[in-house]
PDB file of C-alpha atoms in Angstrom:
ATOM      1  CA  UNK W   1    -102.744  73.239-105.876  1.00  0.00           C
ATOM      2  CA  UNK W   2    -104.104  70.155-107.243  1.00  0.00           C
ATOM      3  CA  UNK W   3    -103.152  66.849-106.431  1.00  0.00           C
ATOM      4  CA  UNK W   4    -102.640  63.340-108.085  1.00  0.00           C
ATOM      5  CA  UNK W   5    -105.780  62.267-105.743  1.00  0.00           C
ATOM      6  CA  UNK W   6    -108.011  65.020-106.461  1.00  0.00           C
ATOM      7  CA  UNK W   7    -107.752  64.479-110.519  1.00  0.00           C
ATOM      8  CA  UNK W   8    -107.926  60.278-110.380  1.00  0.00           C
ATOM      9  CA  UNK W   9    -111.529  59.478-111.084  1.00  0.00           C
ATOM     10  CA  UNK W  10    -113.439  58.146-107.872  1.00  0.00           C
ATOM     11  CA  UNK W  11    -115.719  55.535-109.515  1.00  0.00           C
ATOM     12  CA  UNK W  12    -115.304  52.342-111.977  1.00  0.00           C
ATOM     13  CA  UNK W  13    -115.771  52.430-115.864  1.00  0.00           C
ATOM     14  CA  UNK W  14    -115.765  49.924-118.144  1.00  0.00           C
ATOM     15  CA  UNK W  15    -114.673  47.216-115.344  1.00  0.00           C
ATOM     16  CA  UNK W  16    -116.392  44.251-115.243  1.00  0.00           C
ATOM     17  CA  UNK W  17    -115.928  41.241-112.032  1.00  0.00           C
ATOM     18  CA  UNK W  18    -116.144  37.996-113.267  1.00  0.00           C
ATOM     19  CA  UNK W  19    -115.799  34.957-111.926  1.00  0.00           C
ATOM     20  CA  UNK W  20    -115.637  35.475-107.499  1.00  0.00           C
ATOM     21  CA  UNK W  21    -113.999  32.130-105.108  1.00  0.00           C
ATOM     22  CA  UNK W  22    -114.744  33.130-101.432  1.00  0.00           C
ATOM     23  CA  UNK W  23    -113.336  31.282 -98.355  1.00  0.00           C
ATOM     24  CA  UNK W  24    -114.338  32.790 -95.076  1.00  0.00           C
ATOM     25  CA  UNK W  25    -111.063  32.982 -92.723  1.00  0.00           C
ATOM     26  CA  UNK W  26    -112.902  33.219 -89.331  1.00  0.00           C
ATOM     27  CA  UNK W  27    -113.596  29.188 -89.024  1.00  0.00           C
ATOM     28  CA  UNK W  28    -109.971  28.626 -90.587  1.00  0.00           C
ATOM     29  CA  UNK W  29    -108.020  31.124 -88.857  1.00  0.00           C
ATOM     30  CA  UNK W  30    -107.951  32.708 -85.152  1.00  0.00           C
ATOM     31  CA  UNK W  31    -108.606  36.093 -85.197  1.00  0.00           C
ATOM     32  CA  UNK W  32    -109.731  36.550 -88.725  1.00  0.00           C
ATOM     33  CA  UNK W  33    -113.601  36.441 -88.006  1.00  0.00           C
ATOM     34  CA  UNK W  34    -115.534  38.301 -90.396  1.00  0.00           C
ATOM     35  CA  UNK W  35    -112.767  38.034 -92.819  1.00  0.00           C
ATOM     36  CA  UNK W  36    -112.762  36.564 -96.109  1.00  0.00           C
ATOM     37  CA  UNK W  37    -109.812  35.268 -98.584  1.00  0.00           C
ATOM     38  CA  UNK W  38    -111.461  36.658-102.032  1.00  0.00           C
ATOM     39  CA  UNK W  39    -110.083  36.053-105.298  1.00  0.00           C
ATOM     40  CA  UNK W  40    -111.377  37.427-108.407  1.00  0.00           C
ATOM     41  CA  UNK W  41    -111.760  38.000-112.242  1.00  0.00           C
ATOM     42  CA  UNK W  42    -111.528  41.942-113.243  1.00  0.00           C
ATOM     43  CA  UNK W  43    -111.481  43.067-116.379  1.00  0.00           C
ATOM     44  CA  UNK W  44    -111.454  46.810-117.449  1.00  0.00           C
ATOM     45  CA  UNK W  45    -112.041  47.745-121.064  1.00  0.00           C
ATOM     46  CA  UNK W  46    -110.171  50.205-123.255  1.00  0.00           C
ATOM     47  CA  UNK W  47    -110.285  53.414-121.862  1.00  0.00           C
ATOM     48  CA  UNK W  48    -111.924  52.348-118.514  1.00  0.00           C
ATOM     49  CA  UNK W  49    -110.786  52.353-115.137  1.00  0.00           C
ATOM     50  CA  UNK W  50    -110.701  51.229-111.196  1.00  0.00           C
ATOM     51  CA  UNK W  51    -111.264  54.566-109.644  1.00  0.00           C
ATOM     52  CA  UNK W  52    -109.055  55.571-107.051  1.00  0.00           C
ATOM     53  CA  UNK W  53    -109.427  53.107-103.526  1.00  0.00           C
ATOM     54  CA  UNK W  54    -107.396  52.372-100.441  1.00  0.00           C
ATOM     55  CA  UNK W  55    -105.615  49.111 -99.509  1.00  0.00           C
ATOM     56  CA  UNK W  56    -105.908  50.120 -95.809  1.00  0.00           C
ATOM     57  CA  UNK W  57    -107.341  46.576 -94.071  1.00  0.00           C
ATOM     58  CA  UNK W  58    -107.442  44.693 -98.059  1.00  0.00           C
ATOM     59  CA  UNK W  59    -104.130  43.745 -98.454  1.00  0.00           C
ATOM     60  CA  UNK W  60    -103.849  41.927-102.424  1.00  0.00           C
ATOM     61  CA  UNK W  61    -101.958  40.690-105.037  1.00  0.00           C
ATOM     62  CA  UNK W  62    -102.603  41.200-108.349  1.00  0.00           C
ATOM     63  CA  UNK W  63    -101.736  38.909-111.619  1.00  0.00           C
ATOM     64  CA  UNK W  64    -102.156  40.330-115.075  1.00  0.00           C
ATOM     65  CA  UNK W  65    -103.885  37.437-118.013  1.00  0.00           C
ATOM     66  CA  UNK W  66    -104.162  39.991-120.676  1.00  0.00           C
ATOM     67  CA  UNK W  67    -103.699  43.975-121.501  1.00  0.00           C
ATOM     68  CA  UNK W  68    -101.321  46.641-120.329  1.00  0.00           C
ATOM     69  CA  UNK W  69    -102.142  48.720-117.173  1.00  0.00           C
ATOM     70  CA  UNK W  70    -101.426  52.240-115.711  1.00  0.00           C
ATOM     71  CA  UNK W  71    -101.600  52.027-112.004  1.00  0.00           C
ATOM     72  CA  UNK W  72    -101.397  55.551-110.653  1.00  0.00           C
ATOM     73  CA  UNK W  73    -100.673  56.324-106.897  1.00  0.00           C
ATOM     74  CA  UNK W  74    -101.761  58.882-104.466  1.00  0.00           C
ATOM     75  CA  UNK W  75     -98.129  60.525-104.987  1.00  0.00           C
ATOM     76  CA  UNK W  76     -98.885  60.823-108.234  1.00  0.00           C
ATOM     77  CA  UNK W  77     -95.989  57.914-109.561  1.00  0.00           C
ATOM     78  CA  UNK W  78     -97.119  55.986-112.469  1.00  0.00           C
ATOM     79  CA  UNK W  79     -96.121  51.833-112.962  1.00  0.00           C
ATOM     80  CA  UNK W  80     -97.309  49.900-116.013  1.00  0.00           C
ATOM     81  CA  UNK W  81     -98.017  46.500-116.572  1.00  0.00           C
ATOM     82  CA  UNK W  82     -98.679  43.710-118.797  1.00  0.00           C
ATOM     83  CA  UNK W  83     -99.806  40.251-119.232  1.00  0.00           C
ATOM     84  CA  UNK W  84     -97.561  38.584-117.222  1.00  0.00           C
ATOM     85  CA  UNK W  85     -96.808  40.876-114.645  1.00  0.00           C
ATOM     86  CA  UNK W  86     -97.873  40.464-110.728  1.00  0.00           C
ATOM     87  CA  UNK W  87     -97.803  43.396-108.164  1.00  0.00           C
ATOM     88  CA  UNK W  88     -98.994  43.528-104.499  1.00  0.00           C
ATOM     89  CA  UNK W  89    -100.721  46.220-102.564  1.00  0.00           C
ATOM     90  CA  UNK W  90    -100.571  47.000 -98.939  1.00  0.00           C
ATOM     91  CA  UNK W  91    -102.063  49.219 -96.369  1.00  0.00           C
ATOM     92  CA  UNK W  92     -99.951  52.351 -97.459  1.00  0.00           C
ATOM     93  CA  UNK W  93    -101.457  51.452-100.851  1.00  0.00           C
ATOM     94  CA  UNK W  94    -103.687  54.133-102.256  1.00  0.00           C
ATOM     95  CA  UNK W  95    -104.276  54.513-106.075  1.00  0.00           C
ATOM     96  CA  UNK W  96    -106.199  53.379-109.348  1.00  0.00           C
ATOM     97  CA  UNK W  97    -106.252  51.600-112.850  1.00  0.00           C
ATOM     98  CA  UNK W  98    -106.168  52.985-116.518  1.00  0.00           C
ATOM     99  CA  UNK W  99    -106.637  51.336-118.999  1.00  0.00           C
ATOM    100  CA  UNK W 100    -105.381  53.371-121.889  1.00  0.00           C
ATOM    101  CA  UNK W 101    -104.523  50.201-124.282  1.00  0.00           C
ATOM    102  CA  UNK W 102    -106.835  48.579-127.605  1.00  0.00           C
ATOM    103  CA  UNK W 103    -107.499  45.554-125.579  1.00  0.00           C
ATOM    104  CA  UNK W 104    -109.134  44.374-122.242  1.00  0.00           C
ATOM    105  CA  UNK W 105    -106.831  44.192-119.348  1.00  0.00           C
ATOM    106  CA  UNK W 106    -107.789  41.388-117.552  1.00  0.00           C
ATOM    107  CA  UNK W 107    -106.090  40.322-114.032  1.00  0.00           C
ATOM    108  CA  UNK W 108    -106.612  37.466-111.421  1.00  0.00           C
ATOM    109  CA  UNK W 109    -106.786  39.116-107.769  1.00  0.00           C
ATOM    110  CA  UNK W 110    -106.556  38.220-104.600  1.00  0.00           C
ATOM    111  CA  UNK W 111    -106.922  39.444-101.181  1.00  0.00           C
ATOM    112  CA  UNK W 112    -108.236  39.813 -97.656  1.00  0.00           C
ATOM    113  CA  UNK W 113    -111.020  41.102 -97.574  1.00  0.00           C
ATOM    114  CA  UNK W 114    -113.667  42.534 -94.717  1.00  0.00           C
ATOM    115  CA  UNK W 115    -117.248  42.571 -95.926  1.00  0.00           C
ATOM    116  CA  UNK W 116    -119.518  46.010 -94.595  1.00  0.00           C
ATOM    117  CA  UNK W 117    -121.911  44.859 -92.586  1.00  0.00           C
TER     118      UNK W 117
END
């Protein structure tokens, strides 16, 4: 039997990072070394998407600037956004973007973030 997980695409299209702010938590923060707080630009374009990805260690919060959004879980539940809109994600967290709108969605992100070394 199929799953919501095994039919969500695994890689991006039509997403595009733009502008990146980086502050590295280790010198701010006991116990965060190696840990950054990342905020970012993403923007996917009509008919693209963020494949499917894990929150598990990269908790975030996400703002939507523009567009309307189909965030799909790993159970398979569907939420939509729009311009306007802000959701978080936490370490339970697994699913991905659609874009499935006539216009970019573009959102302002933020999270922790550990780099691969």
């Amino acid at each position: 039997m199929a799953t919501a997980q095994d039919a969500a695409p695994k890689e991006n299209k039509g997403l595009k990072t733009g502008k990146t702010e980086i502050v590295e938590l280790g010198p701010e923060i006991a116990g965060m070394d190696g840990r950054q707080l990342r905020m970012r630009v993403l923007t996917i374009e009509p008919g693209g998407h963020i494949g499917l990805h894990s929150h598990k260690d990269r908790p975030s919060v996400a703002y939507f600037l523009q567009g309307s959004d189909t965030v799909i879980y790993a159970d398979g539940s569907q939420k939509h956004f729009k311009a306007g809109d802000i959701t978080s994600a936490n370490k339970d967290t697994t699913h991905w973007h659609r874009n499935d709108g006539k216009e970019p969605v573009v959102l302002l992100i933020t999270d922790i973030y550990h780099p691969k070394k």
